[in-house]
Coordinates of C-alpha atoms in Angstrom, one line a residue:
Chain A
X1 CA -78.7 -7.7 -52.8
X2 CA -75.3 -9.0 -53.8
X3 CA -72.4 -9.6 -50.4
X4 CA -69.6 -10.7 -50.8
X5 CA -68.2 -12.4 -47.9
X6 CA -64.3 -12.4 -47.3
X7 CA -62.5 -14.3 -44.6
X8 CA -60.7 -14.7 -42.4
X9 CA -60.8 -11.2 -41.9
X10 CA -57.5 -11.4 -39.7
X11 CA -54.4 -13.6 -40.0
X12 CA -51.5 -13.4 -38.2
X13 CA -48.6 -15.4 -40.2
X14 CA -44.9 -16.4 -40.0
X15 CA -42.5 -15.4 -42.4
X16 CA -41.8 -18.5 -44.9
X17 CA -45.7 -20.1 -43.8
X18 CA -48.5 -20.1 -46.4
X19 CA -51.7 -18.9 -46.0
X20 CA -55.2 -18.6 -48.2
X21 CA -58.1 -15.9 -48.0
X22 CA -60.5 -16.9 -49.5
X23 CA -64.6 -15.0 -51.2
X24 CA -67.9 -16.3 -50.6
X25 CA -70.5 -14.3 -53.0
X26 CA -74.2 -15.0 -52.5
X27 CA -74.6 -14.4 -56.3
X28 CA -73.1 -15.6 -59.3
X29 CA -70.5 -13.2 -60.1
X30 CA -69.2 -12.3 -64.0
X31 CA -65.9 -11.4 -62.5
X32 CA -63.9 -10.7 -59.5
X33 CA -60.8 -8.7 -59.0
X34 CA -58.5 -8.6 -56.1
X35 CA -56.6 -5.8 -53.9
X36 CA -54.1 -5.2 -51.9
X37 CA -54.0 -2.2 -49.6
X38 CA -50.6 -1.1 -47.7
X39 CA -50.9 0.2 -44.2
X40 CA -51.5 3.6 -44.6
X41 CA -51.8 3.5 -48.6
X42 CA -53.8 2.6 -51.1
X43 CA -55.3 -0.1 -52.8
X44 CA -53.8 -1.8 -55.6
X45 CA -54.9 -3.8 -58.2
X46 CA -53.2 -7.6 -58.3
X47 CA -55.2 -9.2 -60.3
X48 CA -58.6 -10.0 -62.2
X49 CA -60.2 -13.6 -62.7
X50 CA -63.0 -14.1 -65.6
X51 CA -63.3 -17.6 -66.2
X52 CA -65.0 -20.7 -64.4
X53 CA -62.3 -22.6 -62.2
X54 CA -59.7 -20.0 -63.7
X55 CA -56.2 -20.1 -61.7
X56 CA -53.7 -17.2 -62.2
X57 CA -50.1 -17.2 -60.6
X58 CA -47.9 -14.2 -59.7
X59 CA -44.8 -15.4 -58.3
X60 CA -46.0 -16.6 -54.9
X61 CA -49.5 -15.6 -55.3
X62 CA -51.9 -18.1 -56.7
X63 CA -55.8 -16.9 -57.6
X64 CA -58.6 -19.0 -58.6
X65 CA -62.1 -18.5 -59.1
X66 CA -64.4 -21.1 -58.7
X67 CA -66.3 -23.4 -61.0
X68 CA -70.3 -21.9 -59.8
X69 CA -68.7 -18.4 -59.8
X70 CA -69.8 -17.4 -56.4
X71 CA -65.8 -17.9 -54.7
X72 CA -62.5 -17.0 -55.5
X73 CA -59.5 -17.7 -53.0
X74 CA -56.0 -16.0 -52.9
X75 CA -52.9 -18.2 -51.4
X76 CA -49.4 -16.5 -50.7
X77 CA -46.6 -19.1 -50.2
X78 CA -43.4 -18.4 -48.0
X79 CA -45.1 -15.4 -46.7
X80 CA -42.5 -12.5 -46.6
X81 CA -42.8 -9.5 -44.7
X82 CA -43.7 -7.4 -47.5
X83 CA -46.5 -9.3 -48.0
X84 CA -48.0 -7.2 -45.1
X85 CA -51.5 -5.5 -45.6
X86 CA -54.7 -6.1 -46.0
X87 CA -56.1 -8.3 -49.2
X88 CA -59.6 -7.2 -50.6
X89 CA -61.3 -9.5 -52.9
X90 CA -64.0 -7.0 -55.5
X91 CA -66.7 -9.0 -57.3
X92 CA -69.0 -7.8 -59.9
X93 CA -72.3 -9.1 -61.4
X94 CA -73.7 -8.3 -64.9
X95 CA -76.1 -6.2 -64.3
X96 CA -73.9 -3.9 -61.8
X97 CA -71.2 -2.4 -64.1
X98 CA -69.3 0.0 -62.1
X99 CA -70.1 -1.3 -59.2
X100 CA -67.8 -3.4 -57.4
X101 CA -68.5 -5.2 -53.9
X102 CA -65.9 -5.3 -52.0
X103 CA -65.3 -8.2 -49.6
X104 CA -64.1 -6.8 -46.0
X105 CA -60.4 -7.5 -46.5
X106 CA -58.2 -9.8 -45.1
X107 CA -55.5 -7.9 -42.5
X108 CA -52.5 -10.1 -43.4
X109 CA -49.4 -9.1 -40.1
X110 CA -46.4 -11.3 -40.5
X111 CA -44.0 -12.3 -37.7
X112 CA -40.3 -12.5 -39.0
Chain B
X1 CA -48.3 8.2 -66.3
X2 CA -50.2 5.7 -63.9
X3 CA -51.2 7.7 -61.3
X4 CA -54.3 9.3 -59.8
X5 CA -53.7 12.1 -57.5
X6 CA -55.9 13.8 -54.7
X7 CA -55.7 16.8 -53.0
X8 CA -55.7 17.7 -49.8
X9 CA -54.1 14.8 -48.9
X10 CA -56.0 15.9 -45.0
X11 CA -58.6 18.0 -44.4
X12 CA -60.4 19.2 -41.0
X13 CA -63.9 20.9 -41.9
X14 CA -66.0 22.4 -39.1
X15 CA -69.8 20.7 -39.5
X16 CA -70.7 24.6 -41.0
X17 CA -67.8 24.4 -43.7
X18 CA -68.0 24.1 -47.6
X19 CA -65.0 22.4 -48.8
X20 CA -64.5 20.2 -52.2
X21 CA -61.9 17.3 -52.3
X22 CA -60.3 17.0 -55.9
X23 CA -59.0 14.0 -58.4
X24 CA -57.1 14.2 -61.2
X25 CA -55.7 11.5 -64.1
X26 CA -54.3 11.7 -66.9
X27 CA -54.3 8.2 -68.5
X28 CA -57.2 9.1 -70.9
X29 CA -59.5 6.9 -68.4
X30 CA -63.2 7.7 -69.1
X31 CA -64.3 6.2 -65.5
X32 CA -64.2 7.8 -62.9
X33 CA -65.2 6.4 -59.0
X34 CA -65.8 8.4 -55.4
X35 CA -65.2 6.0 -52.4
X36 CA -65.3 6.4 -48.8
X37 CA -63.3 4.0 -46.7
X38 CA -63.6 3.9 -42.5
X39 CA -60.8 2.8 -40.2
X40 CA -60.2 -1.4 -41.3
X41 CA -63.3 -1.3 -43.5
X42 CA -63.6 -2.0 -46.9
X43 CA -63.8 0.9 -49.9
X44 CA -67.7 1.8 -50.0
X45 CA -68.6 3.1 -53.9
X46 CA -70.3 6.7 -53.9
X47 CA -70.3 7.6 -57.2
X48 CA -70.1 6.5 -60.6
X49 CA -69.1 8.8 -63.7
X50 CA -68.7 7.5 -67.0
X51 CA -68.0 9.7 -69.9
X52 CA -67.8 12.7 -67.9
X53 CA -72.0 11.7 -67.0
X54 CA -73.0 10.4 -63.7
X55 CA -73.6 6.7 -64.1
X56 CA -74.2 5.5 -60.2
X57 CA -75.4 7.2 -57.0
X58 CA -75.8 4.6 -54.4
X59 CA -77.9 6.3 -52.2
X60 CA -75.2 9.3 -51.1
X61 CA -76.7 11.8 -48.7
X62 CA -77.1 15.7 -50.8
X63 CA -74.4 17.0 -48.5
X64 CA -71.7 15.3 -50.9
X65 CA -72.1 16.3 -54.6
X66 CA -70.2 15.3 -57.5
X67 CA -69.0 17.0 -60.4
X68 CA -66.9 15.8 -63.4
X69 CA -66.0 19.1 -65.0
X70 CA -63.8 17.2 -67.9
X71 CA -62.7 13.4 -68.7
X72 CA -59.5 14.1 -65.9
X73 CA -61.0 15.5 -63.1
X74 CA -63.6 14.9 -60.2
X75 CA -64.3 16.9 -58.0
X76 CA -66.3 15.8 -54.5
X77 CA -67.9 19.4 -52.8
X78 CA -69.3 18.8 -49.3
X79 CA -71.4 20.8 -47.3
X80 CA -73.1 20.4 -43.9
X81 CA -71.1 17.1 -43.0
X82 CA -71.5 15.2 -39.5
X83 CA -68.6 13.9 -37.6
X84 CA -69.6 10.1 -38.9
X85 CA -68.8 11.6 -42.4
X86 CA -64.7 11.3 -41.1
X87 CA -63.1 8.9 -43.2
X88 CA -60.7 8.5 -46.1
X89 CA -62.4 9.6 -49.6
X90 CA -60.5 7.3 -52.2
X91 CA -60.6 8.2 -55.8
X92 CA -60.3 5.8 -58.8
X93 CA -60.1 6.0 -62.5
X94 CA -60.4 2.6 -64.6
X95 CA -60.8 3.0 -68.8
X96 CA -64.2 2.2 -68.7
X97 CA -66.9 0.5 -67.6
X98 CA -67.5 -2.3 -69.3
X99 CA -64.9 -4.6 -71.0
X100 CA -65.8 -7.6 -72.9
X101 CA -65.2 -10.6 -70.3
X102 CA -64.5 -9.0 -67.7
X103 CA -64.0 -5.6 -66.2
X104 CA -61.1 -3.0 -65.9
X105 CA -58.9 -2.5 -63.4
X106 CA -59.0 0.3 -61.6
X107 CA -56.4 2.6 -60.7
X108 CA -56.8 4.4 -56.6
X109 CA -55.6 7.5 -55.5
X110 CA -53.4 8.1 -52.3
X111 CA -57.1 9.3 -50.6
X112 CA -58.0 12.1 -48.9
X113 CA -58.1 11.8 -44.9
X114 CA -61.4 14.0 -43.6
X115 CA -62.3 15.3 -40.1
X116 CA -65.6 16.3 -39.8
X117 CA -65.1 18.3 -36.1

Protein backbone atom coordinates (compact mmCIF):
# COMPACT_ATOMS: atom_id res chain seq x y z
CA UNK A 1 0.00 0.00 0.00
CA UNK A 2 0.83 3.67 -0.26
CA UNK A 3 3.82 5.16 2.81
CA UNK A 4 4.76 8.06 2.96
CA UNK A 5 8.05 8.50 4.39
CA UNK A 6 8.87 11.91 6.30
CA UNK A 7 12.28 12.80 7.68
CA UNK A 8 14.15 13.70 9.68
CA UNK A 9 11.77 12.97 12.15
CA UNK A 10 13.65 15.26 14.74
CA UNK A 11 15.56 18.45 14.33
CA UNK A 12 16.96 20.48 16.82
CA UNK A 13 17.57 24.09 15.25
CA UNK A 14 19.03 27.62 16.19
CA UNK A 15 17.09 30.58 15.96
CA UNK A 16 18.06 32.53 12.54
CA UNK A 17 19.46 28.77 10.90
CA UNK A 18 17.54 27.12 8.08
CA UNK A 19 16.38 23.92 7.90
CA UNK A 20 14.39 21.42 5.23
CA UNK A 21 12.03 18.29 5.98
CA UNK A 22 11.54 16.79 3.40
CA UNK A 23 8.51 13.41 1.89
CA UNK A 24 9.50 10.30 0.22
CA UNK A 25 6.11 8.51 -1.12
CA UNK A 26 6.54 5.04 -2.59
CA UNK A 27 3.67 5.97 -5.09
CA UNK A 28 2.98 8.61 -7.37
CA UNK A 29 0.95 11.02 -5.50
CA UNK A 30 -1.98 13.48 -7.21
CA UNK A 31 -1.36 15.86 -4.33
CA UNK A 32 0.19 16.50 -1.07
CA UNK A 33 -0.66 18.86 1.67
CA UNK A 34 1.33 19.87 4.62
CA UNK A 35 0.73 20.54 8.51
CA UNK A 36 1.79 21.94 11.27
CA UNK A 37 0.87 20.81 14.71
CA UNK A 38 1.68 23.10 17.99
CA UNK A 39 2.68 21.38 21.09
CA UNK A 40 -0.31 20.47 22.63
CA UNK A 41 -2.74 21.68 19.68
CA UNK A 42 -3.79 20.90 16.64
CA UNK A 43 -2.84 20.48 13.27
CA UNK A 44 -3.06 23.20 10.81
CA UNK A 45 -3.24 23.33 7.37
CA UNK A 46 -0.12 25.48 5.68
CA UNK A 47 -0.36 24.58 2.45
CA UNK A 48 -1.36 22.23 -0.61
CA UNK A 49 0.97 21.42 -3.72
CA UNK A 50 -0.73 20.05 -7.11
CA UNK A 51 1.57 20.46 -9.79
CA UNK A 52 4.85 18.64 -10.97
CA UNK A 53 8.04 20.58 -9.56
CA UNK A 54 5.42 23.12 -8.15
CA UNK A 55 7.16 25.68 -5.47
CA UNK A 56 4.92 27.77 -3.15
CA UNK A 57 6.40 30.46 -0.74
CA UNK A 58 4.87 31.78 2.54
CA UNK A 59 7.03 34.25 3.96
CA UNK A 60 9.92 32.05 5.18
CA UNK A 61 8.42 28.83 4.23
CA UNK A 62 9.22 27.48 0.81
CA UNK A 63 7.25 24.12 -0.50
CA UNK A 64 7.95 22.16 -3.53
CA UNK A 65 6.83 19.10 -4.86
CA UNK A 66 8.71 17.13 -7.07
CA UNK A 67 8.91 16.55 -10.79
CA UNK A 68 7.95 12.25 -10.41
CA UNK A 69 5.41 13.25 -7.72
CA UNK A 70 6.58 10.81 -5.12
CA UNK A 71 8.51 13.93 -2.83
CA UNK A 72 7.74 17.20 -1.54
CA UNK A 73 10.25 19.10 0.85
CA UNK A 74 9.40 22.02 3.25
CA UNK A 75 12.41 24.62 4.08
CA UNK A 76 12.03 27.39 6.93
CA UNK A 77 14.63 30.16 6.76
CA UNK A 78 15.83 32.17 9.87
CA UNK A 79 14.08 29.67 12.02
CA UNK A 80 12.19 31.69 14.78
CA UNK A 81 10.98 30.29 17.85
CA UNK A 82 7.52 30.19 16.84
CA UNK A 83 8.41 28.14 14.27
CA UNK A 84 8.29 25.36 16.98
CA UNK A 85 6.21 22.09 16.43
CA UNK A 86 6.02 19.33 14.59
CA UNK A 87 5.59 19.60 10.55
CA UNK A 88 3.45 16.70 8.85
CA UNK A 89 3.61 16.30 5.21
CA UNK A 90 -0.21 14.37 3.95
CA UNK A 91 -0.13 12.88 0.49
CA UNK A 92 -2.97 11.58 -1.42
CA UNK A 93 -3.30 9.26 -4.53
CA UNK A 94 -6.23 9.14 -7.08
CA UNK A 95 -7.81 6.37 -6.19
CA UNK A 96 -7.83 7.24 -2.25
CA UNK A 97 -10.05 10.34 -1.89
CA UNK A 98 -10.45 11.04 1.63
CA UNK A 99 -7.74 9.44 2.60
CA UNK A 100 -4.76 11.14 3.43
CA UNK A 101 -1.26 9.48 4.47
CA UNK A 102 0.33 11.21 6.72
CA UNK A 103 4.08 11.23 6.91
CA UNK A 104 5.37 10.87 10.66
CA UNK A 105 6.12 14.45 11.30
CA UNK A 106 9.03 16.35 11.65
CA UNK A 107 9.50 17.59 15.63
CA UNK A 108 11.09 20.95 14.79
CA UNK A 109 12.66 22.46 18.89
CA UNK A 110 14.49 25.75 18.34
CA UNK A 111 17.31 27.05 20.57
CA UNK A 112 17.16 30.91 20.88
CA UNK B 1 -16.72 30.77 11.47
CA UNK B 2 -13.56 28.46 10.94
CA UNK B 3 -13.63 26.38 13.57
CA UNK B 4 -14.35 22.70 14.42
CA UNK B 5 -15.08 22.11 17.95
CA UNK B 6 -14.92 18.74 20.17
CA UNK B 7 -16.30 17.96 23.27
CA UNK B 8 -15.02 16.61 26.09
CA UNK B 9 -11.97 18.17 25.56
CA UNK B 10 -10.70 14.81 28.24
CA UNK B 11 -12.37 11.99 28.97
CA UNK B 12 -11.41 8.85 31.37
CA UNK B 13 -13.76 5.77 30.55
CA UNK B 14 -13.48 2.58 32.68
CA UNK B 15 -12.90 -0.57 29.90
CA UNK B 16 -16.95 -1.33 30.86
CA UNK B 17 -18.12 2.31 29.93
CA UNK B 18 -20.24 3.65 27.02
CA UNK B 19 -19.25 7.09 26.20
CA UNK B 20 -19.56 9.03 22.67
CA UNK B 21 -16.96 11.91 21.80
CA UNK B 22 -18.81 14.74 19.67
CA UNK B 23 -17.75 17.24 16.58
CA UNK B 24 -19.41 19.99 15.41
CA UNK B 25 -18.84 22.73 12.27
CA UNK B 26 -20.60 24.97 10.92
CA UNK B 27 -18.85 26.04 7.63
CA UNK B 28 -21.33 24.19 5.47
CA UNK B 29 -18.42 21.40 4.97
CA UNK B 30 -19.93 18.13 3.64
CA UNK B 31 -16.75 16.07 4.86
CA UNK B 32 -16.37 15.01 7.67
CA UNK B 33 -13.08 12.76 9.21
CA UNK B 34 -12.43 10.65 12.71
CA UNK B 35 -8.68 10.41 13.57
CA UNK B 36 -6.77 8.91 16.33
CA UNK B 37 -3.41 10.31 17.09
CA UNK B 38 -0.77 8.54 19.81
CA UNK B 39 1.79 10.45 21.83
CA UNK B 40 4.55 11.90 18.74
CA UNK B 41 2.69 9.95 16.09
CA UNK B 42 1.13 11.01 13.19
CA UNK B 43 -3.01 11.51 12.74
CA UNK B 44 -4.27 7.79 11.77
CA UNK B 45 -7.72 8.25 9.56
CA UNK B 46 -10.81 6.16 11.14
CA UNK B 47 -13.49 7.33 9.30
CA UNK B 48 -14.70 8.86 6.35
CA UNK B 49 -18.28 10.55 5.96
CA UNK B 50 -19.22 12.35 2.98
CA UNK B 51 -22.63 13.71 2.59
CA UNK B 52 -23.72 12.81 5.88
CA UNK B 53 -22.95 8.75 4.32
CA UNK B 54 -20.03 6.76 5.45
CA UNK B 55 -17.42 6.87 2.75
CA UNK B 56 -14.19 5.07 4.52
CA UNK B 57 -13.73 2.59 7.29
CA UNK B 58 -10.17 1.63 7.45
CA UNK B 59 -10.35 -1.35 9.25
CA UNK B 60 -11.70 0.26 12.81
CA UNK B 61 -12.43 -2.32 15.45
CA UNK B 62 -16.80 -2.44 16.17
CA UNK B 63 -16.05 -1.01 19.65
CA UNK B 64 -15.86 2.67 17.90
CA UNK B 65 -18.95 3.51 15.82
CA UNK B 66 -19.69 6.41 13.85
CA UNK B 67 -22.66 8.38 13.28
CA UNK B 68 -23.32 11.57 11.20
CA UNK B 69 -26.73 12.57 12.49
CA UNK B 70 -26.73 15.87 10.12
CA UNK B 71 -24.09 17.67 7.60
CA UNK B 72 -22.50 19.56 11.16
CA UNK B 73 -22.13 16.89 13.45
CA UNK B 74 -20.18 13.60 14.10
CA UNK B 75 -20.47 11.83 16.68
CA UNK B 76 -17.77 8.83 17.69
CA UNK B 77 -19.78 6.29 20.48
CA UNK B 78 -17.29 3.79 22.10
CA UNK B 79 -17.93 0.90 23.88
CA UNK B 80 -15.77 -1.87 25.40
CA UNK B 81 -12.35 0.00 24.80
CA UNK B 82 -8.79 -1.30 25.89
CA UNK B 83 -6.23 0.81 27.56
CA UNK B 84 -4.20 0.85 23.95
CA UNK B 85 -7.41 2.68 22.68
CA UNK B 86 -5.91 6.07 24.94
CA UNK B 87 -5.05 8.59 22.55
CA UNK B 88 -6.19 11.94 21.23
CA UNK B 89 -9.39 11.49 18.83
CA UNK B 90 -8.98 14.55 16.29
CA UNK B 91 -11.93 15.63 14.26
CA UNK B 92 -11.83 17.36 10.83
CA UNK B 93 -14.16 18.83 8.45
CA UNK B 94 -12.83 19.80 4.75
CA UNK B 95 -15.81 20.90 1.90
CA UNK B 96 -15.56 17.82 0.18
CA UNK B 97 -13.86 15.17 -1.01
CA UNK B 98 -12.76 15.64 -4.14
CA UNK B 99 -11.71 18.95 -5.82
CA UNK B 100 -10.70 19.24 -9.29
CA UNK B 101 -6.61 19.22 -9.05
CA UNK B 102 -6.26 18.73 -6.02
CA UNK B 103 -7.92 18.13 -2.69
CA UNK B 104 -9.34 20.39 0.21
CA UNK B 105 -7.92 21.43 3.02
CA UNK B 106 -9.06 20.26 5.98
CA UNK B 107 -9.98 22.03 9.01
CA UNK B 108 -8.93 19.91 12.77
CA UNK B 109 -10.44 20.21 15.91
CA UNK B 110 -8.70 20.93 19.29
CA UNK B 111 -9.09 16.79 19.85
CA UNK B 112 -10.36 14.96 22.40
CA UNK B 113 -7.70 13.43 24.98
CA UNK B 114 -9.08 9.64 26.03
CA UNK B 115 -8.03 7.30 28.98
CA UNK B 116 -9.12 4.04 28.59
CA UNK B 117 -8.35 2.84 32.58
Amino acid sequence: GQQVMQIPQYQHVQEGEDFTTYCNSSTTLSNIQWYKQRPGGHPVFLIQLVKSGEVKKQKRLTFQFGEAKKNSSLHITATQTTDVGTYFCAGLTTDSWGKFQFGAGTQVVVTP
Amino acid sequence: DTEVTQTPKHLVMGMTNKKSLKCEQHMGHRAMYWYKQKAKKPPELMFVYSYEKLSINESVPSRFSPECPNSSLLNLHLHALQPEDSALYLCASSQGLVLAGGAYEQYFGPGTRLTVT
